[in-house]
Coordinates of N, CA and C and ligand atoms in Angstrom, one line a residue:
M1 N -11.4 6.6 -11.5 CA -10.6 7.6 -12.1 C -10.8 7.7 -13.6
T2 N -10.5 8.8 -14.2 CA -10.8 9.0 -15.6 C -9.4 8.9 -16.4
G3 N -9.6 8.5 -17.6 CA -8.4 8.5 -18.5 C -7.4 7.4 -18.0
A4 N -7.9 6.2 -17.7 CA -7.0 5.2 -17.1 C -6.4 4.3 -18.2
S5 N -6.7 4.6 -19.5 CA -6.3 3.7 -20.5 C -4.8 3.9 -21.0
R6 N -4.3 5.1 -20.9 CA -3.0 5.4 -21.5 C -2.2 6.3 -20.6
G7 N -0.9 6.4 -20.9 CA -0.1 7.4 -20.3 C -0.1 7.5 -18.8
I8 N -0.2 8.7 -18.3 CA -0.1 9.0 -16.9 C -1.1 8.3 -16.1
G9 N -2.3 8.2 -16.7 CA -3.5 7.5 -16.0 C -3.2 6.1 -15.7
V10 N -2.5 5.4 -16.5 CA -2.1 4.0 -16.2 C -1.3 3.9 -14.9
E11 N -0.3 4.8 -14.9 CA 0.6 4.7 -13.7 C -0.1 5.2 -12.4
I12 N -1.1 6.1 -12.6 CA -1.8 6.6 -11.4 C -2.7 5.4 -10.9
A13 N -3.3 4.7 -11.8 CA -4.2 3.6 -11.4 C -3.4 2.5 -10.7
V14 N -2.2 2.2 -11.3 CA -1.4 1.1 -10.7 C -0.9 1.5 -9.3
A15 N -0.4 2.8 -9.2 CA 0.1 3.3 -7.9 C -1.0 3.3 -6.8
L16 N -2.2 3.7 -7.2 CA -3.3 3.6 -6.2 C -3.6 2.2 -5.8
A17 N -3.6 1.3 -6.8 CA -3.8 -0.1 -6.4 C -2.7 -0.6 -5.5
E18 N -1.5 -0.3 -5.8 CA -0.3 -0.7 -5.0 C -0.5 -0.2 -3.6
A19 N -1.1 1.0 -3.4 CA -1.3 1.6 -2.1 C -2.5 1.0 -1.4
G20 N -3.2 0.1 -2.1 CA -4.3 -0.6 -1.4 C -5.7 -0.2 -1.9
A21 N -5.8 0.7 -2.9 CA -7.2 1.1 -3.3 C -7.8 0.1 -4.3
G22 N -9.1 0.0 -4.3 CA -9.8 -0.6 -5.4 C -9.9 0.5 -6.5
V23 N -9.9 0.1 -7.8 CA -9.9 1.2 -8.8 C -10.9 0.9 -9.8
Y24 N -11.7 2.0 -10.1 CA -12.7 2.0 -11.1 C -12.1 2.7 -12.3
L25 N -11.7 2.0 -13.3 CA -10.9 2.5 -14.4 C -11.9 3.0 -15.5
T26 N -11.8 4.2 -15.9 CA -12.6 4.6 -17.1 C -11.7 5.0 -18.2
Y27 N -12.3 4.9 -19.4 CA -11.6 5.1 -20.7 C -12.6 5.7 -21.7
N28 N -12.1 6.3 -22.7 CA -13.0 6.9 -23.7 C -13.0 6.0 -25.0
N29 N -11.8 5.7 -25.5 CA -11.8 4.9 -26.7 C -11.0 3.6 -26.6
T30 N -10.0 3.6 -25.7 CA -9.0 2.5 -25.6 C -9.3 1.7 -24.4
P31 N -9.9 0.4 -24.5 CA -10.1 -0.4 -23.3 C -8.8 -0.5 -22.5
P32 N -8.9 -0.3 -21.2 CA -7.7 -0.3 -20.4 C -7.3 -1.7 -19.9
D33 N -7.2 -2.7 -20.8 CA -6.9 -4.1 -20.5 C -5.6 -4.2 -19.8
E34 N -4.6 -3.5 -20.3 CA -3.2 -3.6 -19.7 C -3.2 -3.0 -18.3
T35 N -3.9 -1.9 -18.1 CA -4.0 -1.2 -16.8 C -4.7 -2.2 -15.8
A36 N -5.8 -2.8 -16.3 CA -6.5 -3.7 -15.4 C -5.7 -4.9 -15.0
R37 N -4.9 -5.4 -16.0 CA -4.0 -6.5 -15.7 C -3.0 -6.1 -14.6
R38 N -2.4 -5.0 -14.7 CA -1.4 -4.5 -13.8 C -2.0 -4.2 -12.4
V39 N -3.2 -3.6 -12.4 CA -3.9 -3.3 -11.2 C -4.3 -4.5 -10.4
S40 N -4.7 -5.6 -11.2 CA -5.2 -6.8 -10.5 C -4.1 -7.5 -9.8
E41 N -2.8 -7.3 -10.2 CA -1.7 -7.9 -9.5 C -1.6 -7.6 -8.0
F42 N -2.2 -6.5 -7.7 CA -2.2 -6.0 -6.3 C -3.4 -6.6 -5.5
G43 N -4.3 -7.3 -6.2 CA -5.4 -8.0 -5.5 C -6.6 -7.2 -5.1
G44 N -6.6 -5.9 -5.4 CA -7.7 -5.1 -5.1 C -8.8 -5.2 -6.1
K45 N -10.0 -4.6 -5.8 CA -11.1 -4.7 -6.8 C -10.8 -3.8 -8.0
C46 N -11.2 -4.2 -9.2 CA -10.9 -3.4 -10.4 C -12.1 -3.6 -11.3
V47 N -12.7 -2.5 -11.7 CA -13.8 -2.5 -12.7 C -13.5 -1.5 -13.8
S48 N -13.7 -1.9 -15.1 CA -13.5 -0.9 -16.2 C -14.8 -0.5 -16.8
A49 N -14.9 0.8 -17.2 CA -16.1 1.3 -17.8 C -15.8 2.4 -18.8
K50 N -16.6 2.4 -19.9 CA -16.4 3.4 -20.9 C -17.1 4.7 -20.4
L51 N -16.4 5.8 -20.6 CA -17.0 7.1 -20.1 C -16.4 8.2 -20.9
D52 N -17.2 9.0 -21.6 CA -16.8 10.3 -22.2 C -17.1 11.4 -21.1
V53 N -16.0 11.9 -20.5 CA -16.2 12.8 -19.4 C -17.0 14.1 -19.8
S54 N -16.9 14.4 -21.1 CA -17.6 15.7 -21.5 C -19.1 15.6 -21.5
K55 N -19.6 14.3 -21.4 CA -21.0 14.1 -21.4 C -21.6 14.0 -20.0
T56 N -22.4 15.0 -19.6 CA -22.9 15.0 -18.2 C -23.6 13.7 -17.8
D57 N -24.5 13.2 -18.7 CA -25.2 11.9 -18.3 C -24.3 10.8 -18.1
E58 N -23.2 10.7 -18.9 CA -22.2 9.6 -18.8 C -21.5 9.7 -17.5
A59 N -21.1 11.0 -17.1 CA -20.4 11.2 -15.8 C -21.3 10.8 -14.7
D60 N -22.5 11.2 -14.7 CA -23.5 10.8 -13.6 C -23.6 9.3 -13.5
A61 N -23.8 8.7 -14.7 CA -24.0 7.2 -14.7 C -22.7 6.5 -14.2
A62 N -21.5 7.0 -14.5 CA -20.3 6.3 -14.1 C -20.1 6.4 -12.6
V63 N -20.4 7.6 -12.0 CA -20.3 7.7 -10.6 C -21.3 6.8 -9.9
K64 N -22.5 6.7 -10.4 CA -23.5 5.8 -9.8 C -23.0 4.4 -9.9
E65 N -22.5 4.0 -11.0 CA -22.1 2.6 -11.2 C -20.9 2.3 -10.3
C66 N -20.0 3.3 -10.2 CA -18.8 3.1 -9.4 C -19.2 2.9 -7.9
V67 N -20.2 3.7 -7.4 CA -20.6 3.5 -6.0 C -21.2 2.1 -5.8
E68 N -22.0 1.7 -6.8 CA -22.7 0.4 -6.7 C -21.7 -0.8 -6.8
K69 N -20.8 -0.7 -7.8 CA -19.9 -1.9 -8.0 C -18.7 -1.9 -7.1
M70 N -18.2 -0.7 -6.7 CA -17.0 -0.7 -5.8 C -17.4 -0.6 -4.3
G71 N -18.7 -0.3 -4.1 CA -19.1 -0.2 -2.7 C -18.9 1.2 -2.1
G72 N -18.6 2.2 -2.9 CA -18.4 3.5 -2.5 C -17.4 4.3 -3.4
L73 N -17.2 5.6 -3.1 CA -16.3 6.4 -3.9 C -15.6 7.3 -2.9
D74 N -14.3 7.0 -2.7 CA -13.5 7.8 -1.7 C -12.6 8.8 -2.4
I75 N -12.1 8.4 -3.6 CA -11.0 9.2 -4.3 C -11.5 9.3 -5.7
L76 N -11.5 10.6 -6.2 CA -11.8 10.8 -7.6 C -10.5 11.4 -8.2
V77 N -10.0 10.8 -9.3 CA -8.9 11.4 -10.0 C -9.4 11.8 -11.4
N78 N -9.4 13.1 -11.6 CA -9.7 13.6 -13.0 C -8.5 13.7 -13.8
N79 N -8.2 12.7 -14.6 CA -6.9 12.7 -15.3 C -7.2 12.8 -16.8
A80 N -8.4 12.5 -17.3 CA -8.6 12.6 -18.7 C -8.3 14.0 -19.3
G81 N -7.6 14.0 -20.4 CA -7.3 15.3 -21.0 C -6.9 15.1 -22.4
I82 N -7.1 16.2 -23.2 CA -6.7 16.2 -24.6 C -6.0 17.5 -24.9
T83 N -5.3 17.5 -26.1 CA -4.8 18.8 -26.6 C -5.3 18.9 -28.0
K84 N -5.5 20.1 -28.5 CA -5.8 20.5 -29.9 C -5.1 21.8 -30.1
D85 N -3.8 21.7 -30.4 CA -3.0 22.9 -30.4 C -3.1 23.7 -31.7
G86 N -2.8 25.0 -31.5 CA -2.8 25.9 -32.7 C -2.6 27.3 -32.2
L87 N -2.1 28.1 -33.1 CA -2.0 29.5 -32.7 C -3.4 30.2 -32.5
L88 N -3.4 31.1 -31.5 CA -4.7 31.7 -31.2 C -5.4 32.3 -32.4
M89 N -4.7 33.0 -33.3 CA -5.3 33.6 -34.4 C -5.9 32.7 -35.4
R90 N -5.5 31.4 -35.4 CA -6.0 30.4 -36.3 C -6.8 29.3 -35.6
M91 N -7.0 29.5 -34.3 CA -7.7 28.4 -33.6 C -9.2 28.3 -33.9
K92 N -9.6 27.0 -34.3 CA -11.0 26.8 -34.6 C -11.9 26.7 -33.4
D93 N -13.1 27.2 -33.5 CA -14.0 27.1 -32.4 C -14.1 25.7 -31.9
S94 N -14.1 24.7 -32.8 CA -14.2 23.3 -32.3 C -13.0 22.9 -31.5
D95 N -11.8 23.4 -31.8 CA -10.6 23.0 -31.1 C -10.7 23.6 -29.6
W96 N -11.2 24.8 -29.6 CA -11.4 25.5 -28.2 C -12.5 24.6 -27.4
D97 N -13.6 24.4 -28.1 CA -14.7 23.7 -27.4 C -14.3 22.3 -26.9
D98 N -13.7 21.6 -27.8 CA -13.4 20.2 -27.5 C -12.4 20.1 -26.3
V99 N -11.4 21.0 -26.3 CA -10.5 21.0 -25.1 C -11.1 21.4 -23.8
M100 N -11.9 22.5 -23.9 CA -12.6 22.9 -22.7 C -13.6 21.9 -22.2
N101 N -14.3 21.3 -23.1 CA -15.4 20.3 -22.7 C -14.8 19.1 -22.1
T102 N -13.6 18.6 -22.6 CA -13.0 17.4 -22.0 C -12.2 17.8 -20.7
N103 N -11.4 18.8 -20.8 CA -10.4 19.1 -19.7 C -11.1 19.8 -18.5
L104 N -12.0 20.7 -18.8 CA -12.5 21.5 -17.7 C -14.0 21.1 -17.4
K105 N -14.8 21.1 -18.4 CA -16.2 20.6 -18.1 C -16.2 19.2 -17.7
G106 N -15.3 18.4 -18.2 CA -15.3 17.0 -17.8 C -15.0 16.8 -16.3
A107 N -14.0 17.6 -15.9 CA -13.7 17.6 -14.4 C -14.9 18.1 -13.6
F108 N -15.5 19.1 -14.1 CA -16.7 19.7 -13.4 C -17.8 18.6 -13.3
N109 N -18.1 17.9 -14.5 CA -19.1 16.9 -14.5 C -18.8 15.8 -13.4
M110 N -17.6 15.4 -13.4 CA -17.2 14.3 -12.5 C -17.3 14.8 -11.0
M111 N -16.8 16.0 -10.8 CA -16.8 16.5 -9.4 C -18.2 16.7 -8.9
R112 N -19.1 17.2 -9.7 CA -20.4 17.5 -9.3 C -21.1 16.2 -8.9
A113 N -20.9 15.2 -9.8 CA -21.5 13.9 -9.5 C -20.9 13.2 -8.3
A114 N -19.6 13.3 -8.2 CA -18.9 12.5 -7.1 C -19.1 13.2 -5.7
C115 N -19.3 14.5 -5.7 CA -19.3 15.1 -4.3 C -20.6 14.7 -3.6
R116 N -21.6 14.2 -4.3 CA -22.8 13.8 -3.5 C -22.5 12.6 -2.7
P117 N -22.1 11.5 -3.2 CA -21.8 10.3 -2.3 C -20.7 10.7 -1.3
M118 N -19.7 11.5 -1.7 CA -18.6 11.9 -0.8 C -19.2 12.7 0.4
M119 N -20.1 13.6 0.1 CA -20.7 14.4 1.2 C -21.5 13.5 2.2
K120 N -22.2 12.6 1.6 CA -23.0 11.6 2.4 C -22.0 10.8 3.4
N121 N -20.9 10.5 2.8 CA -19.9 9.7 3.6 C -19.0 10.6 4.5
R122 N -19.1 11.9 4.3 CA -18.2 12.8 5.0 C -16.8 12.4 4.9
F123 N -16.4 12.0 3.7 CA -15.0 11.8 3.3 C -14.9 11.8 1.8
G124 N -13.8 12.4 1.4 CA -13.5 12.4 -0.1 C -12.2 13.1 -0.4
R125 N -11.5 12.6 -1.4 CA -10.3 13.2 -2.0 C -10.5 13.3 -3.5
I126 N -10.4 14.6 -3.9 CA -10.5 14.8 -5.4 C -9.2 15.4 -5.8
I127 N -8.7 14.7 -6.8 CA -7.4 15.2 -7.4 C -7.5 15.4 -8.9
N128 N -7.3 16.7 -9.2 CA -7.5 17.1 -10.6 C -6.1 17.2 -11.3
V129 N -5.9 16.5 -12.4 CA -4.6 16.6 -13.1 C -4.6 17.8 -14.0
G130 N -3.9 18.8 -13.6 CA -3.7 20.0 -14.3 C -2.5 20.0 -15.2
S131 N -1.8 21.1 -15.3 CA -0.6 21.1 -16.1 C 0.2 22.3 -15.7
V132 N 1.5 22.2 -15.8 CA 2.4 23.4 -15.6 C 2.0 24.5 -16.5
V133 N 1.5 24.3 -17.7 CA 1.2 25.4 -18.6 C -0.1 26.1 -18.1
G134 N -0.8 25.5 -17.2 CA -2.0 26.3 -16.7 C -1.5 27.4 -15.8
S135 N -0.3 27.3 -15.3 CA 0.3 28.4 -14.5 C 1.2 29.3 -15.3
M136 N 1.8 28.8 -16.4 CA 2.8 29.7 -17.1 C 2.5 30.0 -18.5
G137 N 1.4 29.4 -19.1 CA 1.0 29.6 -20.5 C 2.0 28.9 -21.4
N138 N 1.6 28.8 -22.7 CA 2.4 28.1 -23.7 C 1.9 28.5 -25.0
P139 N 2.8 29.0 -25.9 CA 2.3 29.4 -27.2 C 1.8 28.2 -28.0
G140 N 0.7 28.4 -28.7 CA 0.1 27.3 -29.4 C -0.9 26.5 -28.6
Q141 N -1.1 26.9 -27.3 CA -1.9 26.1 -26.5 C -2.9 26.9 -25.7
A142 N -3.5 28.0 -26.3 CA -4.4 28.9 -25.6 C -5.5 28.1 -25.0
N143 N -6.1 27.2 -25.8 CA -7.3 26.4 -25.3 C -6.9 25.5 -24.1
Y144 N -5.8 24.8 -24.3 CA -5.3 23.8 -23.3 C -4.9 24.6 -22.0
C145 N -4.2 25.7 -22.1 CA -3.7 26.4 -20.9 C -4.9 27.0 -20.2
A146 N -5.9 27.5 -21.0 CA -7.1 28.1 -20.3 C -7.8 27.0 -19.6
S147 N -7.9 25.8 -20.2 CA -8.7 24.7 -19.5 C -7.9 24.3 -18.2
K148 N -6.6 24.3 -18.2 CA -5.9 23.9 -17.0 C -5.8 25.0 -16.0
A149 N -5.8 26.3 -16.4 CA -5.9 27.4 -15.5 C -7.3 27.4 -14.8
G150 N -8.3 27.1 -15.6 CA -9.7 27.1 -15.1 C -9.8 26.0 -14.1
L151 N -9.1 24.9 -14.3 CA -9.2 23.8 -13.3 C -8.7 24.2 -11.9
I152 N -7.8 25.2 -11.9 CA -7.3 25.6 -10.6 C -8.4 26.4 -9.8
G153 N -9.1 27.3 -10.5 CA -10.2 28.0 -9.9 C -11.3 27.1 -9.5
L154 N -11.6 26.1 -10.3 CA -12.6 25.1 -10.0 C -12.2 24.3 -8.7
T155 N -11.0 23.9 -8.7 CA -10.4 23.2 -7.5 C -10.5 24.0 -6.3
Q156 N -10.1 25.3 -6.3 CA -10.1 26.1 -5.1 C -11.5 26.4 -4.6
S157 N -12.4 26.6 -5.6 CA -13.8 26.8 -5.1 C -14.4 25.6 -4.5
A158 N -14.2 24.5 -5.1 CA -14.7 23.2 -4.6 C -14.0 22.9 -3.2
A159 N -12.7 23.2 -3.1 CA -12.0 23.0 -1.8 C -12.7 23.8 -0.7
K160 N -13.1 25.0 -1.0 CA -13.7 25.9 0.0 C -15.1 25.4 0.3
E161 N -15.9 24.9 -0.7 CA -17.2 24.5 -0.5 C -17.3 23.2 0.3
L162 N -16.3 22.3 0.1 CA -16.4 20.9 0.6 C -15.6 20.6 1.8
A163 N -14.7 21.5 2.2 CA -13.8 21.2 3.3 C -14.5 20.8 4.6
S164 N -15.7 21.4 4.8 CA -16.4 21.1 6.1 C -16.9 19.7 6.1
R165 N -17.0 19.1 4.9 CA -17.5 17.7 4.8 C -16.3 16.7 4.7
N166 N -15.1 17.2 5.0 CA -13.9 16.3 5.0 C -13.6 15.9 3.6
I167 N -13.9 16.7 2.6 CA -13.5 16.4 1.2 C -12.5 17.4 0.8
L168 N -11.3 16.9 0.5 CA -10.2 17.7 0.1 C -10.0 17.7 -1.4
V169 N -9.7 18.9 -2.0 CA -9.7 19.0 -3.5 C -8.4 19.7 -3.9
N170 N -7.5 19.0 -4.7 CA -6.2 19.6 -5.0 C -6.0 19.3 -6.5
V171 N -5.0 20.0 -7.0 CA -4.5 19.8 -8.4 C -3.1 19.2 -8.3
V172 N -2.8 18.2 -9.1 CA -1.4 17.8 -9.4 C -1.1 18.4 -10.8
A173 N -0.1 19.2 -10.9 CA 0.2 19.8 -12.2 C 1.5 19.3 -12.8
P174 N 1.4 18.3 -13.7 CA 2.7 17.8 -14.3 C 3.4 18.8 -15.2
G175 N 4.7 18.6 -15.3 CA 5.4 19.3 -16.3 C 5.4 18.5 -17.6
F176 N 6.5 18.3 -18.2 CA 6.5 17.6 -19.5 C 6.8 16.1 -19.2
I177 N 5.9 15.2 -19.5 CA 5.9 13.8 -19.1 C 5.9 13.0 -20.4
T178 N 6.7 12.0 -20.5 CA 6.8 11.2 -21.7 C 5.5 10.3 -21.8
T179 N 4.6 10.7 -22.7 CA 3.4 9.9 -23.0 C 3.0 10.2 -24.5
D180 N 1.9 9.6 -24.9 CA 1.4 9.9 -26.3 C 1.2 11.4 -26.6
M181 N 0.8 12.1 -25.5 CA 0.5 13.5 -25.6 C 1.8 14.3 -26.0
T182 N 2.9 13.9 -25.5 CA 4.1 14.7 -25.8 C 5.0 14.0 -27.0
E183 N 4.5 12.9 -27.4 CA 5.2 12.1 -28.4 C 5.4 12.9 -29.7
G184 N 4.4 13.7 -30.1 CA 4.4 14.4 -31.3 C 5.3 15.7 -31.4
M185 N 5.8 16.0 -30.2 CA 6.7 17.2 -30.2 C 7.9 17.1 -31.1
G186 N 8.3 18.1 -31.8 CA 9.5 18.1 -32.6 C 10.7 18.0 -31.8
A187 N 11.8 17.5 -32.4 CA 13.1 17.4 -31.7 C 13.6 18.7 -31.2
D188 N 13.4 19.8 -32.0 CA 13.9 21.1 -31.5 C 13.2 21.6 -30.3
A189 N 11.8 21.4 -30.3 CA 11.0 21.8 -29.1 C 11.4 21.0 -27.9
K190 N 11.7 19.7 -28.1 CA 12.1 18.8 -27.0 C 13.4 19.3 -26.4
K191 N 14.4 19.6 -27.3 CA 15.7 20.0 -26.9 C 15.6 21.3 -26.1
A192 N 14.8 22.3 -26.6 CA 14.6 23.6 -25.9 C 14.0 23.4 -24.5
L193 N 13.1 22.5 -24.4 CA 12.5 22.2 -23.1 C 13.5 21.6 -22.1
M194 N 14.2 20.6 -22.7 CA 15.2 19.9 -21.8 C 16.1 20.9 -21.2
D195 N 16.5 21.9 -22.0 CA 17.4 22.9 -21.5 C 16.8 23.8 -20.4
A196 N 15.5 23.9 -20.4 CA 14.8 24.7 -19.4 C 14.4 23.9 -18.2
I197 N 14.5 22.6 -18.2 CA 14.1 21.8 -17.0 C 15.4 21.6 -16.2
P198 N 15.4 22.1 -15.0 CA 16.6 22.0 -14.1 C 17.1 20.5 -13.9
V199 N 16.1 19.6 -13.8 CA 16.6 18.2 -13.6 C 17.0 17.5 -14.9
A200 N 16.8 18.3 -16.0 CA 17.3 17.8 -17.3 C 16.7 16.5 -17.8
R201 N 15.5 16.2 -17.5 CA 14.8 15.1 -18.1 C 13.3 15.3 -18.1
F202 N 12.6 14.7 -19.1 CA 11.1 14.7 -19.0 C 10.7 13.8 -17.8
G203 N 9.5 14.0 -17.3 CA 9.1 13.2 -16.2 C 8.5 11.9 -16.7
S204 N 8.2 11.0 -15.8 CA 7.5 9.7 -16.1 C 6.1 9.7 -15.5
G205 N 5.2 8.9 -16.0 CA 3.9 8.7 -15.3 C 4.0 8.4 -13.9
R206 N 5.0 7.7 -13.5 CA 5.3 7.2 -12.1 C 5.6 8.5 -11.3
D207 N 6.3 9.5 -11.8 CA 6.6 10.7 -11.1 C 5.3 11.4 -10.7
V208 N 4.3 11.4 -11.6 CA 3.1 12.1 -11.3 C 2.2 11.2 -10.4
A209 N 2.2 9.9 -10.6 CA 1.4 9.0 -9.7 C 1.8 9.2 -8.3
G210 N 3.1 9.4 -8.0 CA 3.5 9.5 -6.6 C 2.8 10.7 -5.9
A211 N 2.7 11.8 -6.6 CA 2.0 13.0 -6.1 C 0.6 12.7 -5.8
V212 N -0.1 12.0 -6.8 CA -1.5 11.7 -6.6 C -1.7 10.8 -5.4
V213 N -0.9 9.8 -5.3 CA -1.1 8.9 -4.1 C -0.9 9.7 -2.8
F214 N 0.1 10.6 -2.8 CA 0.3 11.4 -1.6 C -1.0 12.2 -1.3
L215 N -1.6 12.8 -2.3 CA -2.8 13.7 -2.0 C -4.0 12.8 -1.7
A216 N -4.0 11.5 -2.1 CA -5.1 10.6 -1.7 C -4.9 10.0 -0.3
S217 N -3.7 10.2 0.3 CA -3.4 9.5 1.5 C -3.7 10.3 2.7
D218 N -3.6 9.7 3.9 CA -3.8 10.4 5.2 C -2.7 11.4 5.4
A219 N -1.5 11.2 4.7 CA -0.4 12.1 4.9 C -0.7 13.5 4.5
S220 N -1.7 13.7 3.7 CA -2.1 15.0 3.1 C -3.4 15.6 3.7
S221 N -3.8 15.1 4.9 CA -5.1 15.5 5.4 C -5.3 16.9 5.8
Y222 N -4.2 17.7 5.7 CA -4.4 19.2 6.0 C -4.0 20.0 4.8
I223 N -4.2 19.4 3.6 CA -3.8 20.1 2.4 C -5.1 20.1 1.5
T224 N -5.6 21.3 1.2 CA -6.7 21.4 0.2 C -6.6 22.7 -0.6
G225 N -7.1 22.7 -1.8 CA -7.1 23.9 -2.6 C -5.7 24.2 -3.2
Q226 N -4.8 23.3 -3.2 CA -3.4 23.5 -3.6 C -3.1 23.0 -5.0
V227 N -2.0 23.5 -5.5 CA -1.5 23.0 -6.8 C -0.1 22.4 -6.5
L228 N 0.0 21.1 -6.6 CA 1.3 20.4 -6.4 C 1.9 20.2 -7.8
H229 N 3.0 21.0 -8.0 CA 3.7 21.0 -9.2 C 4.7 19.8 -9.3
V230 N 4.7 19.1 -10.4 CA 5.6 17.9 -10.6 C 6.3 18.1 -11.9
N231 N 7.3 19.0 -11.9 CA 7.8 19.4 -13.2 C 9.3 19.5 -13.3
G232 N 10.0 18.9 -12.4 CA 11.5 18.9 -12.5 C 12.1 20.3 -12.3
G233 N 11.3 21.2 -11.8 CA 11.8 22.6 -11.6 C 11.6 23.5 -12.8
L234 N 10.8 23.0 -13.8 CA 10.6 23.9 -15.0 C 9.9 25.2 -14.6
Y235 N 9.0 25.1 -13.6 CA 8.2 26.3 -13.1 C 8.3 26.3 -11.6
M236 N 8.8 27.4 -11.1 CA 8.8 27.5 -9.6 C 8.6 28.9 -9.1
Ligands
NDP1 P1 -2.7 10.6 -23.0 O1 -3.1 11.3 -24.3 O2 -1.6 9.6 -23.0 O3 -4.0 9.9 -22.4 C1 -5.2 10.7 -22.2 C2 -6.2 9.9 -21.5 O4 -7.4 10.7 -21.4 C3 -6.6 8.6 -22.2 O5 -6.8 7.6 -21.2 C4 -7.9 9.0 -22.9 O6 -8.7 7.9 -23.1 C5 -8.5 9.9 -21.9 N1 -9.5 10.8 -22.5 C6 -9.3 11.7 -23.5 N2 -10.5 12.3 -23.8 C7 -11.4 11.7 -22.9 C8 -12.8 11.9 -22.8 N3 -13.5 12.8 -23.5 N4 -13.4 11.2 -21.8 C9 -12.8 10.3 -21.1 N5 -11.4 10.1 -21.2 C10 -10.8 10.8 -22.1 O7 -2.4 11.8 -22.0 P2 -1.4 11.9 -20.8 O8 -1.3 10.7 -20.1 O9 -0.2 12.5 -21.3 O10 -2.1 13.0 -19.9 C11 -2.9 12.7 -18.8 C12 -3.3 14.0 -18.1 O11 -2.1 14.7 -17.7 C13 -4.1 15.0 -19.0 O12 -5.1 15.7 -18.2 C14 -3.0 16.0 -19.5 O13 -3.6 17.2 -19.8 C15 -2.1 16.0 -18.2 N6 -0.8 16.4 -18.5 C16 0.0 15.7 -19.3 C17 1.3 16.2 -19.6 C18 2.3 15.4 -20.4 O14 3.4 15.9 -20.6 N7 2.0 14.2 -20.9 C19 1.8 17.4 -19.0 C20 0.9 18.1 -18.1 C21 -0.4 17.6 -17.9 P3 -8.7 7.0 -24.4 O15 -7.4 6.3 -24.5 O16 -9.8 6.0 -24.2 O17 -8.9 7.9 -25.6

C-alpha cells in the first residue's frame, strides 16, 4: 500500500494486518516505523520501502520488490495523496502538476505495475482512496478535486478491463477526516463543515480503514467500479 506513514494510511495498514494480511508499507518522506510496530503486533509479514508514486520507475520497482519479498500481491491500496490548494485564477502550474502527478498519475503507475502479477494470479483487489470532493468539488481545490474525479474514471475503466481476471477495482471516498491534511483548516471552515455533516463530526482513519478492509475481503466479491463514500452523510 502507498502512503502508509501518516494519517489514514496508518489505520488502513493496521486494519488490513488485523484482518490477516501481510503488508508492504510504502512511504515518501516519513519512515513508517510506528505503522510497522502496530502492524507487527498482528504477527503478519511487514516490509517497509521508500516510494515516490509519481515516479514510474519507482512504482515498477516497488511492485517487483513487493512480489519478491511478500510472496505475491493480492491487494493494492493507493492511499498516497497531497493537496496544494489555491484559487483557480492564481493556481501555479507546479501546484496543478504536483497534485495530478501524485494523486492521479501515482495511482495509474501503481495500478499498471500491479495488474500484471494480479492478472497472472487471476486474483486482485485494487482500492483507490479518492475524496468526497472528487464528486462535489470544493473551492480552492481545483487541482485536488480534478485528481480525485479522474481517479473515478481510472477506477471504472480498470474495473471493466480487469473484471474477467477476477481483479476488482473500487474507490473509497473519504469525507473530512482528522489527519495532517485537514489540520491546517481554519476554525471557521471547520465549523461550517461540521454544520454540513449530518453525523456532526469529522471521520477518523479507522472509519476509512473499515471500508477498505470490506472492499479487500470476500464480502465484496460482486462489487467493482464503485465509489464507496465514507463521509458521515456530507454528500449523498
Ligand atoms: P496525510 O497528509 O496525513 O498523509 C499522506 C500520505 O501520503 C503520507 O503517508 C505521505 O508520505 C504519502 N505521500 C504523499 N506524497 C507521496 C508521494 N509522492 N509518493 C508516495 N507517498 C506519498 O494524508 P491523509 O492521511 O489525510 O490522506 C490519505 C489519503 O486520503 C489521500 O489520498 C487523501 O487525498 C485522501 N483523503 C483525505 C481526506 C482527509 O480529510 N484527511 C479526505 C478525503 C480524502 P510521507 O509521510 O512519507 O510524506
